[in-house]
Short mmCIF file of C-alpha atoms in Angstrom, two decimals:
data_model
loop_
_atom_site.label_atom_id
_atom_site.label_comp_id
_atom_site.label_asym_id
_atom_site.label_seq_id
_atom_site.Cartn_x
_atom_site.Cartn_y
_atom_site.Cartn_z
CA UNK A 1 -17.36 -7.06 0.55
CA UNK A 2 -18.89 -4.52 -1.44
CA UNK A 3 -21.33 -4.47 -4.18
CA UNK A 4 -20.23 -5.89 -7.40
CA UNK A 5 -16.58 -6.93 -6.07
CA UNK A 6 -15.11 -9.73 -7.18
CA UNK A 7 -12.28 -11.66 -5.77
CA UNK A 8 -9.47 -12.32 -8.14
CA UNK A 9 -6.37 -12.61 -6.20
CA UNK A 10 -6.57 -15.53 -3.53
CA UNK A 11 -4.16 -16.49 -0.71
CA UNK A 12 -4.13 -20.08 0.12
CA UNK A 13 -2.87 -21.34 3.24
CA UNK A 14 -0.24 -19.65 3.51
CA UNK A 15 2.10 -20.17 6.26
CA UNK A 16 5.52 -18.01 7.63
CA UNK A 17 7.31 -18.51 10.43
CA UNK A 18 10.49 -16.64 12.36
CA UNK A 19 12.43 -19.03 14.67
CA UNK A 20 9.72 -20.62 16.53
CA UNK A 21 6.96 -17.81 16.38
CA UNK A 22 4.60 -18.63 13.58
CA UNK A 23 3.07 -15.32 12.09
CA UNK A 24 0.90 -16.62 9.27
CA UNK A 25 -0.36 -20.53 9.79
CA UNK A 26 -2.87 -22.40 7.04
CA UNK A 27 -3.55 -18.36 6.12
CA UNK A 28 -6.56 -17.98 3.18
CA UNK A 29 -7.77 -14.72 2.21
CA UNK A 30 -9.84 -13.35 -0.73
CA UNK A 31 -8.94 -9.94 -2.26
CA UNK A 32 -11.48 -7.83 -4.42
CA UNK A 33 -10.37 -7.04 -7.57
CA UNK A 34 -11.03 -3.69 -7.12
CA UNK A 35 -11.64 -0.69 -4.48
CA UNK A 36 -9.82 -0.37 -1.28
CA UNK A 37 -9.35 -3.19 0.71
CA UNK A 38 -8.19 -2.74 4.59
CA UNK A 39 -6.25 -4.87 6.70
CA UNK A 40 -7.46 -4.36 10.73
CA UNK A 41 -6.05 -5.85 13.32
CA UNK A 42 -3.38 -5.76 16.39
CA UNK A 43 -0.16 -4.41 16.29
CA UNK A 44 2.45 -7.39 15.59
CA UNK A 45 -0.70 -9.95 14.63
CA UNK A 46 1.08 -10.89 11.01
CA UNK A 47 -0.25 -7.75 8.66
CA UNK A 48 2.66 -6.16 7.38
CA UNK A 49 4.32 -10.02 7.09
CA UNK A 50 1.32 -10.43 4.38
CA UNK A 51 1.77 -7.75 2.80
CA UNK A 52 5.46 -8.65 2.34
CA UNK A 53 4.69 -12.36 0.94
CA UNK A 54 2.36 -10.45 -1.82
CA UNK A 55 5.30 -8.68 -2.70
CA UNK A 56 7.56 -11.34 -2.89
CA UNK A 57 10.21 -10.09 -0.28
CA UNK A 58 8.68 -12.79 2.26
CA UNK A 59 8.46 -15.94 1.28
CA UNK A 60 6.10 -18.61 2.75
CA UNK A 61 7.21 -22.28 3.80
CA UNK A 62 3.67 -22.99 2.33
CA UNK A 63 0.88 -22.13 0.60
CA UNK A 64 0.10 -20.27 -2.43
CA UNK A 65 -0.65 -16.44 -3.92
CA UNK A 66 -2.68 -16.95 -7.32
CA UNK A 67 -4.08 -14.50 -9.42
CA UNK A 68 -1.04 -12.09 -9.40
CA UNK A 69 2.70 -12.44 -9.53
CA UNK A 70 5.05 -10.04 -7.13
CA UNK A 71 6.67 -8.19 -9.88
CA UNK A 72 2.49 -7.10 -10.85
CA UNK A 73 2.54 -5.34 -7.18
CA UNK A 74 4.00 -2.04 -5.52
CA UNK A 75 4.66 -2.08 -2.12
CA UNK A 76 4.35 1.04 0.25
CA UNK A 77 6.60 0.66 3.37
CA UNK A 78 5.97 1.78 6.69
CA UNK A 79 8.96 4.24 6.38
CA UNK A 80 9.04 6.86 3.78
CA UNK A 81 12.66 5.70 1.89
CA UNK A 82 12.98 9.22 0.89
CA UNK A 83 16.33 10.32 -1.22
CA UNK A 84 17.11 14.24 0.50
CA UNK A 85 18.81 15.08 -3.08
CA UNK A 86 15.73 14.59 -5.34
CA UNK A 87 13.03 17.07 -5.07
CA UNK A 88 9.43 15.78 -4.56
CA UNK A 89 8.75 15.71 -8.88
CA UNK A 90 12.32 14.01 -8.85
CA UNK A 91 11.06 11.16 -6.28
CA UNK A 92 8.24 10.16 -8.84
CA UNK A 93 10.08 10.92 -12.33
CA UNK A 94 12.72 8.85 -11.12
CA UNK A 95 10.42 5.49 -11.21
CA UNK A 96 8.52 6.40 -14.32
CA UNK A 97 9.36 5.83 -17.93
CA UNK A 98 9.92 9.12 -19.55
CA UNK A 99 6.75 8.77 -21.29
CA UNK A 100 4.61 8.94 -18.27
CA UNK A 101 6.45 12.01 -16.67
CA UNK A 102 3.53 14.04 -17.39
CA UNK A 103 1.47 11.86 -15.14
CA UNK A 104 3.21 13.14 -12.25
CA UNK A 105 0.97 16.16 -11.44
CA UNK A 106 -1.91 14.12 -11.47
CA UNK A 107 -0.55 12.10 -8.64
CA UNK A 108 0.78 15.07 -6.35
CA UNK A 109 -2.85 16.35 -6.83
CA UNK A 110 -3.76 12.89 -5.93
CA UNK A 111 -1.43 13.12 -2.50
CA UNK A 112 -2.31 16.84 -2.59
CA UNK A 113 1.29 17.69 -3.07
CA UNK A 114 0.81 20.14 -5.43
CA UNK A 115 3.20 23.19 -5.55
CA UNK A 116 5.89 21.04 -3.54
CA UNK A 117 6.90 19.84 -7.11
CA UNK A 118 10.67 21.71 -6.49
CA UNK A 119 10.77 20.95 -2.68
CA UNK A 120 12.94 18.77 -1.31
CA UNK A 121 12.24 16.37 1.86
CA UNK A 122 13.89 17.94 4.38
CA UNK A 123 11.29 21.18 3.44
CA UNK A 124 8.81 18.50 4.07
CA UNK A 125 6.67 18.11 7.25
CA UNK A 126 6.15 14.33 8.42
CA UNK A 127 2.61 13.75 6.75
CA UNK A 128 3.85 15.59 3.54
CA UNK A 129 6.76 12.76 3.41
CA UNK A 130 4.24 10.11 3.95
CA UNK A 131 1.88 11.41 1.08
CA UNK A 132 5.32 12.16 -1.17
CA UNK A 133 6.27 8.27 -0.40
CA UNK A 134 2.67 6.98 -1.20
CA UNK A 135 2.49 9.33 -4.28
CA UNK A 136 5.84 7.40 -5.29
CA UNK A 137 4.51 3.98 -4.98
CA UNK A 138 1.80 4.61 -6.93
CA UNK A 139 3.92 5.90 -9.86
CA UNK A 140 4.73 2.45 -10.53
CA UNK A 141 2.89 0.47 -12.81
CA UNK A 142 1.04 -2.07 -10.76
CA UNK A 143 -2.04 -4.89 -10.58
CA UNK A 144 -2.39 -4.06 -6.48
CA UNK A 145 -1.10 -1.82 -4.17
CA UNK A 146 0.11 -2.95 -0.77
CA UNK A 147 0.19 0.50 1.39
CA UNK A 148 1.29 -0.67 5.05
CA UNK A 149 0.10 2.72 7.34
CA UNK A 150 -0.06 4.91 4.11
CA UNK A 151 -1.70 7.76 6.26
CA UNK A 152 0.37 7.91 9.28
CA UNK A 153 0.91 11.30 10.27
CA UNK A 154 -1.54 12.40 7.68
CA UNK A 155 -4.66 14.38 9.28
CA UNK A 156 -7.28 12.52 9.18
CA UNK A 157 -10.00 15.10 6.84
CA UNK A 158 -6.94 14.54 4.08
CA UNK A 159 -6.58 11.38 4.80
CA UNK A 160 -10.23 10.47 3.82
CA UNK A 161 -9.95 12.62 1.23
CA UNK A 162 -6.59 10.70 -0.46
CA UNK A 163 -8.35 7.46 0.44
CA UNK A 164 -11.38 8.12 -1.84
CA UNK A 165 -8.99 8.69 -4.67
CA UNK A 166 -7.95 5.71 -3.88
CA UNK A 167 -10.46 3.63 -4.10
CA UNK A 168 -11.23 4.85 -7.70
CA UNK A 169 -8.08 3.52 -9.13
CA UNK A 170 -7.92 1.16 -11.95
CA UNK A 171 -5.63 -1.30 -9.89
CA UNK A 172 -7.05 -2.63 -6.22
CA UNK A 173 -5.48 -1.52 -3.59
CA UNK A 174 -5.05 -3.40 -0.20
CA UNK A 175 -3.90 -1.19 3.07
CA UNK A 176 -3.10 -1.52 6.62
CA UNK A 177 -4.71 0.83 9.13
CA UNK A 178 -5.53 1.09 12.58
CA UNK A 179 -7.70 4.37 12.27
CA UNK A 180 -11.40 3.46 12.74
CA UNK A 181 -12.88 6.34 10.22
CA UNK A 182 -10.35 4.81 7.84
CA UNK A 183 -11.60 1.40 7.72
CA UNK A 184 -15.24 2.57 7.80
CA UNK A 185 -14.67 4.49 4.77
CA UNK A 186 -12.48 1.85 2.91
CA UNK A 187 -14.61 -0.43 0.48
CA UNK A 188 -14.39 -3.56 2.22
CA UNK A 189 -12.55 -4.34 5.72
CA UNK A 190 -10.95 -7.57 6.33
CA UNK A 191 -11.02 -7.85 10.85
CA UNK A 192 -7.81 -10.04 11.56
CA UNK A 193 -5.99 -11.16 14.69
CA UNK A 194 -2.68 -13.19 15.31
CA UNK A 195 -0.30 -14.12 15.90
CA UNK A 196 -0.38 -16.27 13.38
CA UNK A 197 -2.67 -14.37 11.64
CA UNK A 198 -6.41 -15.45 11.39
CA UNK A 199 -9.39 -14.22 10.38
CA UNK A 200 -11.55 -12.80 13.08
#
């Protein structure tokens, strides 16, 4: 983990299953309270199912989540969930009190976005959706960020760039990625394998 991290949000034994198949079984896992956190592992080994239990849209037949409730999270999906009437501005203004509107610059920088403010997604390419979607989740007020592939079909030199954004905000944020510069860059990297997700 990296220097001066602490770990504030625990997972304990937490266990999901679908049918038979078991994705997460007696599943514990420490998050730092701050930085970027990345989830690496196999394709189908339980990831995105964690993610999905710290939101609250999955829940567990055991186990517990302390240190944060699902309603403190924001949850970035693996698609975009972008509206084709609402311009890129729109998609953040639309989950932000009218008092924070003039934070939304800040985050197209953020995504760099900027001067797509009055573009719509269909003007988008693919990577400029993906950045649009992740500047959207983080327009919500939130204690962590779950971003499931947040830089798929992103180049990778903007990528990196986005990422060490990321890892200065005020909230932690915990991601899923299977690109290796990624995780080297990320803060701390967290090897699993599954299924059911373990701990490599």
């Amino acid at each position: 983990m990296g220097k001066g991290v602490g770990d504030v949000i625990l997972c304990k034994n937490l266990a999901v299953s679908f049918g038979n198949r078991a994705v997460l079984d007696c599943f514990s896992l420490k998050i730092p309270d701050r930085g970027a956190t990345a989830l690496s592992g196999p394709s189908g080994c339980g990831k995105t199912t964690l993610l999905r239990v710290l939101a609250g849209l999955e829940r567990p037949r055991s186990g517990t989540v302390e240190g944060i409730s699902p309603r403190q999270t924001a949850i970035l999906f693996q698609d975009d969930r972008l509206l084709p009437w609402r311009t890129v501005e729109q998609h953040l203004t639309d989950v932000m009190p009218r008092e924070r509107w003039g934070e939304a610059p800040a985050l197209l920088a953020l995504a760099e976005l900027e001067g797509e403010e009055h573009a719509f997604p269909a003007a988008l390419s693919g990577g400029m959706g993906r950045r649009l979607a992740l500047a959207r989740c983080l327009a919500l007020p939130a204690r962590l960020y779950l971003l499931d592939e947040p830089f798929a079909g992103v180049d990778l030199p903007r990528a990196l760039r986005i990422l060490e954004r990321l890892k200065k905000l005020p909230a932690p944020v915990l991601l899923v990625s299977h690109e290796p510069a990624v995780l080297s860059a990320a803060n701390a990297v967290i090897e699993l394998d599954g299924p059911p997700l373990h701990m490599m």
